Amino acid sequence: MLVRDAMSTVVLTIGPAHTLRQAARLMAARRVGAAVVLDSDSSLGILTERDILNSVGQGQDPDLETAGTHTTTDVVFAAPSWTLEEAADAMTHGGFRHLIVTDGDGPVGVVSVRDIIRCWVPARSRVVA
């Protein structure tokens, strides 16, 4: 199975000036665990629920902290043609739970550990049975 089969095509894109509270509200409304942060120079980063949690846990004010300050910019991008095994390997080695999926023109999706598990569990259950 490929990343394109598992990824969410609902890509929440925010700017680096969004506050963490604004980002959290948008993520909650769309029921996603990560937002793609698009800077004015078209560079991509990712802000995850863990980034917001770490900030709040450090006592930072989510109304003052911006997405740009907490964005991961050293991002590993996945291609839609990657296998789920390749995506899971990248996540395991990098210690993260989300990959931005790009096709050359920009982000086309996000794949998470949960997306991969959703695909693997039914497939592996059929093989075992």
Coordinates of C-alpha atoms in Angstrom, one line a residue:
M1 CA 0.0 0.0 0.0
L2 CA 1.2 3.5 -0.8
V3 CA 1.2 6.8 1.0
R4 CA -1.3 8.2 -1.4
D5 CA -3.7 5.5 -0.2
A6 CA -3.4 6.4 3.5
M7 CA -2.7 10.2 3.5
S8 CA -5.2 12.8 4.5
T9 CA -5.8 15.2 1.7
V10 CA -7.2 17.8 4.2
V11 CA -4.1 19.9 4.5
L12 CA -4.4 22.7 7.1
T13 CA -2.0 25.4 6.0
I14 CA -1.3 28.3 8.3
G15 CA 1.2 31.2 8.4
P16 CA 4.0 31.6 10.8
A17 CA 2.3 34.6 12.4
H18 CA -0.7 32.5 13.6
T19 CA -0.7 32.2 17.4
L20 CA -0.6 28.8 18.9
R21 CA -4.1 29.2 20.1
Q22 CA -5.3 30.0 16.6
A23 CA -3.4 27.0 15.2
A24 CA -4.9 24.8 17.9
R25 CA -8.4 26.0 17.2
L26 CA -8.0 25.3 13.4
M27 CA -6.4 21.9 14.0
A28 CA -9.3 21.0 16.4
A29 CA -12.0 22.2 14.0
R30 CA -10.5 20.1 11.2
R31 CA -9.7 17.2 13.5
V32 CA -6.0 17.0 12.4
G33 CA -2.9 16.7 14.5
A34 CA -0.6 18.9 12.4
A35 CA -0.6 22.1 10.3
V36 CA 1.6 22.9 7.4
V37 CA 3.3 26.2 8.0
L38 CA 3.8 28.1 4.8
D39 CA 6.2 31.1 5.0
S40 CA 6.1 34.0 2.5
D41 CA 9.1 32.6 0.7
S42 CA 7.1 29.4 0.1
S43 CA 9.2 27.3 2.5
L44 CA 7.3 24.6 4.3
G45 CA 7.4 23.6 8.0
I46 CA 5.1 21.6 10.3
L47 CA 3.5 22.5 13.6
T48 CA 2.1 19.6 15.5
E49 CA -0.1 19.1 18.5
R50 CA 3.0 18.0 20.4
D51 CA 4.7 21.4 19.6
I52 CA 1.7 23.2 21.1
L53 CA 1.6 20.9 24.1
N54 CA 5.4 21.5 24.7
S55 CA 4.9 25.2 24.6
V56 CA 2.0 25.3 27.0
G57 CA 3.8 22.8 29.3
Q58 CA 6.7 25.2 29.5
G59 CA 4.3 27.9 30.7
Q60 CA 4.3 29.9 27.4
D61 CA 1.2 31.9 26.5
P62 CA -0.5 30.4 23.5
D63 CA -2.0 33.8 22.7
L64 CA 1.5 35.3 22.4
E65 CA 3.5 32.4 21.0
T66 CA 3.5 32.1 17.2
A67 CA 3.5 29.1 15.0
G68 CA 6.7 30.3 13.3
T69 CA 8.6 30.1 16.6
H70 CA 7.5 26.5 17.2
T71 CA 7.6 25.2 13.6
T72 CA 9.8 22.3 12.6
T73 CA 11.6 23.5 9.5
D74 CA 13.9 20.5 9.1
V75 CA 11.1 18.5 7.6
V76 CA 11.2 15.1 5.9
F77 CA 8.8 15.1 3.0
A78 CA 7.1 12.0 1.6
A79 CA 6.1 11.3 -2.0
P80 CA 2.6 9.9 -2.7
S81 CA 4.4 6.9 -4.3
W82 CA 6.3 5.9 -1.1
T83 CA 5.2 2.7 0.5
L84 CA 3.7 2.8 3.9
E85 CA 6.8 0.9 5.1
E86 CA 9.0 3.7 3.8
A87 CA 6.9 6.3 5.6
A88 CA 6.9 4.4 8.8
D89 CA 10.6 3.9 8.6
A90 CA 11.2 7.7 8.1
M91 CA 8.9 8.4 11.1
T92 CA 10.7 5.9 13.3
H93 CA 14.1 7.1 12.4
G94 CA 13.2 10.7 12.7
G95 CA 11.1 10.4 15.9
F96 CA 8.0 12.1 14.5
R97 CA 4.4 11.1 13.8
H98 CA 3.5 13.2 10.7
L99 CA 4.9 13.6 7.2
I100 CA 4.0 16.3 4.7
V101 CA 3.3 14.6 1.4
T102 CA 4.5 16.7 -1.7
D103 CA 4.2 16.1 -5.4
G104 CA 6.6 18.8 -6.6
D105 CA 4.0 21.6 -6.7
G106 CA 3.6 21.7 -3.0
P107 CA 1.8 19.8 -0.2
V108 CA -0.9 17.4 -1.4
G109 CA -1.5 15.7 1.9
V110 CA -0.3 14.7 5.4
V111 CA 0.3 11.1 6.5
S112 CA 0.3 10.2 10.2
V113 CA 1.1 7.1 12.2
R114 CA -2.6 6.8 12.7
D115 CA -3.3 6.8 9.0
I116 CA -0.7 4.0 8.5
I117 CA -2.2 1.9 11.3
R118 CA -5.7 2.3 9.9
C119 CA -4.4 0.8 6.6
W120 CA -2.3 -1.9 8.2
V121 CA -4.7 -3.3 10.8
P122 CA -7.5 -4.4 8.5
A123 CA -5.0 -5.7 5.9
R124 CA -3.0 -7.7 8.5
S125 CA -6.2 -9.0 10.1
R126 CA -7.3 -10.6 6.8
V127 CA -3.9 -12.2 6.4
V128 CA -4.0 -13.8 9.9
A129 CA -7.5 -15.0 9.6

